[in-house]
């Protein structure tokens, strides 16, 4: 009897639990409230200039009194900067601000609304902005901070200790002095900490032609790709044709040139003056020593350390540098996009010990 | 006399088994030790002097039957262990997706010296959808001079050919058609022929019902800068979600499969699967591993495993999303899943053993790859498990533990499903920000049960195909979209 009761109770409990679960199910089935397909944006790209382009379109629509190409915000939501800027209360601005000429303010500015400048813009040290769009050049003094984005149709220059927390872009070049922090930068030319020391003369005829397949443990994967299981050390001043995959760590000797793509899962150290005419990828840290060149893209799932005089990409062939953290020594240069997911910083040799805290 | 005593012992043992759930062998041994006296046992234990269980009285297993029952129990236990392994796997993947580090290593590549790419659009009687796909590809931000669009018109009998030719005449030089009028039927065979017309080392493949976004091609090509990558897979998103209950349930399943399952495998460096569309392959890698096979119903799974076996990697990019149509009718859905099951199992038989011992793969990769390969063999296994549980129940009536095994098995299946577990689906839908559609989740059980029988039937059919040496047939999935205005 007890067993029967137990089974009956168990059955009733099971049915009750099932019915409870199916109650909302029944309602959602008979009276659907959530049937839309997941949104896939047809125009979605990773274009870094998205925000500045959007802002520019809004301003232009406002100025020409044309209907806005974008749904929001309304085109009337703009303020215009007065002629006498000294009397202006920047901090009180809540709506996007349009300045009809170049600006060179005498004091630090703190503005929480995006600013559109018809000309050049020069900010004094310790200024803070949410968004900046200039049709000329932008020059930010020491310790300035850009909260969301800044774009200059001419050059964009950040003096020492500036912080560009989100997106910095320029149609020509972005220059960051030492101790600047960044996340995403896009420009045909991006220079970190000024010019590098002069690159040593390269003796291309001294390179020795070599083959990956002669390396220890090499396995030919395809006509172009060679796989090496374990660590690999390429001697200095050699030239290799084809792509290389290393399951361990890779050391590329100084001056050595690789005409192909390179991947090493556990990290890469690229010797001074070495060249990779292709992509350089790793799941761990990539360290590129002075005056080495990478055509790109340069991708690490950990960190990238760019030495002085390192060049990534060329003005004719823009590329991408991407990692969780990027440390660029003064004198490094990139062409295209530099994207540090967590943080990027420009440092000068001797000022900090970069490898101590760099994983 | 001896036979009477043995019979008495067995009856006592049966009573013990029924009342106490003790193992049969133990009970027989105990009964023998006590002299087999039912009265003595009745005195010792609070058992009724005469069992009320008719089976225990009427049938006592002999040694052979006992061996069979033991074997059944062992097999059932193994099946439950396999189910639990899958449940654990789903749990691990889901927790990783929730709490782990998310890998999108190539997503940031937005500027590069982009390689020459050929985009194949697999089309067989696709007059309703082909124009939309072509239009979307012409709007992409991939450098035009590096892009070749090739609609692969595979023996279409509707107006697909005319529509493609019209687009070719409107955009000369940008679209290069490949009209296939003969040859082996099926997508794999068509793509194999089309590969001869590819330019460059990278081939991206879409089905004709897909509508790629503006930046999608760059996102799918970017991982190929890594020379280790042989194939790339993006995420497919059902576009006809709201049509009926089936499409809504498939939307949930797709979310679980991509948002959680594929991304977690990417995070954990396991085996992200190339899915045959919204993805691409490196031609030189495919050539190096034996070329494109047209004798398979799942050419995507086939190529995934051959690449992995030979040291190449596959990459999943969760943010590279593209709309697709999902089946709106149960018969179409059942046909689709049967085809997947056959193709998948074909790959399992071909490469399973080699995969287990491949020197190029880590142990986690091997384990995950084998579990993935085995996924379409689970439903028949589960059916066998149910039958065993029912059999054991009736042959050991009164044994509560045995009785509950079938419940455990059902719960196991409800927990893990054949492809996307409930937990996995729930987390995926929450990650997608669509909380309310989760109310339909209990109905997934219905879908799983239908899949269970469909896949089991497919496996049976596959065995028959093998025995009778029949060719496997490609069943095209029906399209529902109305012709687009661009036509």
PDB file of C-alpha atoms in Angstrom, chain A residues 6-7 10 21-22 24-25 28-29 32-48 186-187 219 221-222 224-225 227 229 243-245 261-263 265 279 281 283 296-297 299 301 317-320 322-324 336-337 339 341, chain B residues 101 103-113 141 213-216 219 224-228 235 237-239 241-242 245 248 251 255 269 284-285 288 310-313 319 321-323 359-360 400 404 407 432 434-437 439-443:
ATOM      1  CA  UNK A   6       4.720   6.388  -3.136  1.00  0.00           C
ATOM      2  CA  UNK A   7       4.459   5.650  -6.847  1.00  0.00           C
ATOM      3  CA  UNK A  10       5.809  10.387  -7.548  1.00  0.00           C
ATOM      4  CA  UNK A  21       6.827  23.937 -17.281  1.00  0.00           C
ATOM      5  CA  UNK A  22       4.423  23.650 -20.178  1.00  0.00           C
ATOM      6  CA  UNK A  24       4.202  29.330 -20.298  1.00  0.00           C
ATOM      7  CA  UNK A  25       5.132  27.176 -23.275  1.00  0.00           C
ATOM      8  CA  UNK A  28       3.932  31.423 -25.981  1.00  0.00           C
ATOM      9  CA  UNK A  29       2.970  28.910 -28.630  1.00  0.00           C
ATOM     10  CA  UNK A  32       3.620  34.366 -29.676  1.00  0.00           C
ATOM     11  CA  UNK A  33       5.436  37.350 -28.224  1.00  0.00           C
ATOM     12  CA  UNK A  34       8.975  36.703 -29.427  1.00  0.00           C
ATOM     13  CA  UNK A  35       9.151  35.505 -33.009  1.00  0.00           C
ATOM     14  CA  UNK A  36      11.515  37.947 -34.666  1.00  0.00           C
ATOM     15  CA  UNK A  37      14.700  36.582 -36.192  1.00  0.00           C
ATOM     16  CA  UNK A  38      17.904  37.529 -34.442  1.00  0.00           C
ATOM     17  CA  UNK A  39      19.170  40.768 -35.817  1.00  0.00           C
ATOM     18  CA  UNK A  40      21.996  40.460 -38.307  1.00  0.00           C
ATOM     19  CA  UNK A  41      23.036  43.905 -39.416  1.00  0.00           C
ATOM     20  CA  UNK A  42      23.508  43.872 -43.193  1.00  0.00           C
ATOM     21  CA  UNK A  43      25.806  46.899 -43.056  1.00  0.00           C
ATOM     22  CA  UNK A  44      27.870  45.675 -40.122  1.00  0.00           C
ATOM     23  CA  UNK A  45      31.610  46.049 -40.495  1.00  0.00           C
ATOM     24  CA  UNK A  46      34.427  46.555 -38.069  1.00  0.00           C
ATOM     25  CA  UNK A  47      35.052  49.973 -39.591  1.00  0.00           C
ATOM     26  CA  UNK A  48      36.695  52.052 -36.902  1.00  0.00           C
ATOM     27  CA  UNK A 186      43.314  53.530 -37.632  1.00  0.00           C
ATOM     28  CA  UNK A 187      45.310  55.621 -40.076  1.00  0.00           C
ATOM     29  CA  UNK A 219      56.463  18.092 -42.087  1.00  0.00           C
ATOM     30  CA  UNK A 221      51.645  20.254 -45.112  1.00  0.00           C
ATOM     31  CA  UNK A 222      51.057  21.579 -48.614  1.00  0.00           C
ATOM     32  CA  UNK A 224      53.340  26.331 -49.393  1.00  0.00           C
ATOM     33  CA  UNK A 225      53.091  25.341 -45.750  1.00  0.00           C
ATOM     34  CA  UNK A 227      54.711  22.304 -40.058  1.00  0.00           C
ATOM     35  CA  UNK A 229      56.142  20.117 -34.100  1.00  0.00           C
ATOM     36  CA  UNK A 243      54.696  29.609 -44.868  1.00  0.00           C
ATOM     37  CA  UNK A 244      55.646  28.108 -41.540  1.00  0.00           C
ATOM     38  CA  UNK A 245      53.566  26.673 -38.703  1.00  0.00           C
ATOM     39  CA  UNK A 261      52.977  33.618 -43.430  1.00  0.00           C
ATOM     40  CA  UNK A 262      54.185  32.473 -40.025  1.00  0.00           C
ATOM     41  CA  UNK A 263      52.338  30.970 -37.062  1.00  0.00           C
ATOM     42  CA  UNK A 265      51.325  28.678 -31.149  1.00  0.00           C
ATOM     43  CA  UNK A 279      51.208  37.473 -41.642  1.00  0.00           C
ATOM     44  CA  UNK A 281      50.289  34.967 -35.789  1.00  0.00           C
ATOM     45  CA  UNK A 283      48.300  32.321 -29.527  1.00  0.00           C
ATOM     46  CA  UNK A 296      51.057  41.805 -41.715  1.00  0.00           C
ATOM     47  CA  UNK A 297      48.590  41.177 -40.361  1.00  0.00           C
ATOM     48  CA  UNK A 299      47.938  38.895 -34.584  1.00  0.00           C
ATOM     49  CA  UNK A 301      45.909  36.311 -28.617  1.00  0.00           C
ATOM     50  CA  UNK A 317      49.623  47.922 -48.151  1.00  0.00           C
ATOM     51  CA  UNK A 318      47.781  48.755 -44.948  1.00  0.00           C
ATOM     52  CA  UNK A 319      47.405  46.006 -42.398  1.00  0.00           C
ATOM     53  CA  UNK A 320      46.209  45.199 -38.878  1.00  0.00           C
ATOM     54  CA  UNK A 322      45.771  42.987 -33.026  1.00  0.00           C
ATOM     55  CA  UNK A 323      46.369  41.680 -29.510  1.00  0.00           C
ATOM     56  CA  UNK A 324      45.038  41.843 -25.991  1.00  0.00           C
ATOM     57  CA  UNK A 336      46.518  50.553 -41.047  1.00  0.00           C
ATOM     58  CA  UNK A 337      44.841  49.459 -37.830  1.00  0.00           C
ATOM     59  CA  UNK A 339      43.837  47.250 -32.046  1.00  0.00           C
ATOM     60  CA  UNK A 341      41.636  44.815 -26.881  1.00  0.00           C
TER      61      UNK A 341
ATOM     62  CA  UNK B 101      37.677  33.575 -22.119  1.00  0.00           C
ATOM     63  CA  UNK B 103      38.388  33.651 -28.460  1.00  0.00           C
ATOM     64  CA  UNK B 104      37.894  35.847 -31.522  1.00  0.00           C
ATOM     65  CA  UNK B 105      41.510  36.080 -32.630  1.00  0.00           C
ATOM     66  CA  UNK B 106      40.978  37.189 -36.204  1.00  0.00           C
ATOM     67  CA  UNK B 107      37.919  39.369 -35.831  1.00  0.00           C
ATOM     68  CA  UNK B 108      39.957  42.541 -35.517  1.00  0.00           C
ATOM     69  CA  UNK B 109      41.610  42.187 -38.911  1.00  0.00           C
ATOM     70  CA  UNK B 110      39.865  44.883 -40.879  1.00  0.00           C
ATOM     71  CA  UNK B 111      42.734  46.093 -43.041  1.00  0.00           C
ATOM     72  CA  UNK B 112      45.095  43.813 -44.867  1.00  0.00           C
ATOM     73  CA  UNK B 113      46.422  42.872 -48.230  1.00  0.00           C
ATOM     74  CA  UNK B 141      33.092  45.632 -48.803  1.00  0.00           C
ATOM     75  CA  UNK B 213      26.183  41.074 -44.818  1.00  0.00           C
ATOM     76  CA  UNK B 214      28.485  43.809 -46.026  1.00  0.00           C
ATOM     77  CA  UNK B 215      31.475  42.920 -43.881  1.00  0.00           C
ATOM     78  CA  UNK B 216      31.026  39.151 -43.773  1.00  0.00           C
ATOM     79  CA  UNK B 219      35.525  38.325 -41.491  1.00  0.00           C
ATOM     80  CA  UNK B 224      43.166  32.383 -43.430  1.00  0.00           C
ATOM     81  CA  UNK B 225      46.052  34.772 -42.781  1.00  0.00           C
ATOM     82  CA  UNK B 226      46.949  32.180 -40.171  1.00  0.00           C
ATOM     83  CA  UNK B 227      48.754  29.542 -42.251  1.00  0.00           C
ATOM     84  CA  UNK B 228      47.556  26.784 -39.941  1.00  0.00           C
ATOM     85  CA  UNK B 235      27.280  31.508 -37.644  1.00  0.00           C
ATOM     86  CA  UNK B 237      20.885  32.528 -38.066  1.00  0.00           C
ATOM     87  CA  UNK B 238      17.375  31.415 -39.060  1.00  0.00           C
ATOM     88  CA  UNK B 239      15.582  34.160 -40.934  1.00  0.00           C
ATOM     89  CA  UNK B 241      11.977  32.116 -37.209  1.00  0.00           C
ATOM     90  CA  UNK B 242       8.413  33.266 -36.709  1.00  0.00           C
ATOM     91  CA  UNK B 245       6.373  26.252 -34.079  1.00  0.00           C
ATOM     92  CA  UNK B 248      10.861  28.622 -33.612  1.00  0.00           C
ATOM     93  CA  UNK B 251      15.844  28.725 -33.969  1.00  0.00           C
ATOM     94  CA  UNK B 255      21.297  29.185 -31.077  1.00  0.00           C
ATOM     95  CA  UNK B 269      40.815  24.848 -28.820  1.00  0.00           C
ATOM     96  CA  UNK B 284      45.781  24.021 -51.084  1.00  0.00           C
ATOM     97  CA  UNK B 285      44.915  22.418 -47.759  1.00  0.00           C
ATOM     98  CA  UNK B 288      46.841  18.257 -49.632  1.00  0.00           C
ATOM     99  CA  UNK B 310      46.438  16.141 -41.242  1.00  0.00           C
ATOM    100  CA  UNK B 311      47.424  18.926 -38.907  1.00  0.00           C
ATOM    101  CA  UNK B 312      45.223  21.780 -40.143  1.00  0.00           C
ATOM    102  CA  UNK B 313      42.901  23.732 -37.901  1.00  0.00           C
ATOM    103  CA  UNK B 319      30.203  37.220 -34.953  1.00  0.00           C
ATOM    104  CA  UNK B 321      26.530  35.933 -38.902  1.00  0.00           C
ATOM    105  CA  UNK B 322      24.396  35.177 -41.900  1.00  0.00           C
ATOM    106  CA  UNK B 323      20.711  34.473 -42.379  1.00  0.00           C
ATOM    107  CA  UNK B 359      49.612  12.544 -33.855  1.00  0.00           C
ATOM    108  CA  UNK B 360      48.592  16.056 -34.878  1.00  0.00           C
ATOM    109  CA  UNK B 400      12.797  -0.333  -7.999  1.00  0.00           C
ATOM    110  CA  UNK B 404      13.878   3.783 -12.488  1.00  0.00           C
ATOM    111  CA  UNK B 407      13.358   7.256 -16.095  1.00  0.00           C
ATOM    112  CA  UNK B 432      21.410  36.352 -27.774  1.00  0.00           C
ATOM    113  CA  UNK B 434      15.976  36.815 -26.449  1.00  0.00           C
ATOM    114  CA  UNK B 435      14.642  35.815 -23.096  1.00  0.00           C
ATOM    115  CA  UNK B 436      10.953  35.342 -23.888  1.00  0.00           C
ATOM    116  CA  UNK B 437      11.393  32.704 -26.553  1.00  0.00           C
ATOM    117  CA  UNK B 439       9.308  29.707 -22.842  1.00  0.00           C
ATOM    118  CA  UNK B 440       9.207  27.274 -25.746  1.00  0.00           C
ATOM    119  CA  UNK B 441      12.139  25.331 -24.405  1.00  0.00           C
ATOM    120  CA  UNK B 442      10.118  22.412 -22.937  1.00  0.00           C
ATOM    121  CA  UNK B 443       8.750  21.746 -26.403  1.00  0.00           C
TER     122      UNK B 443
END
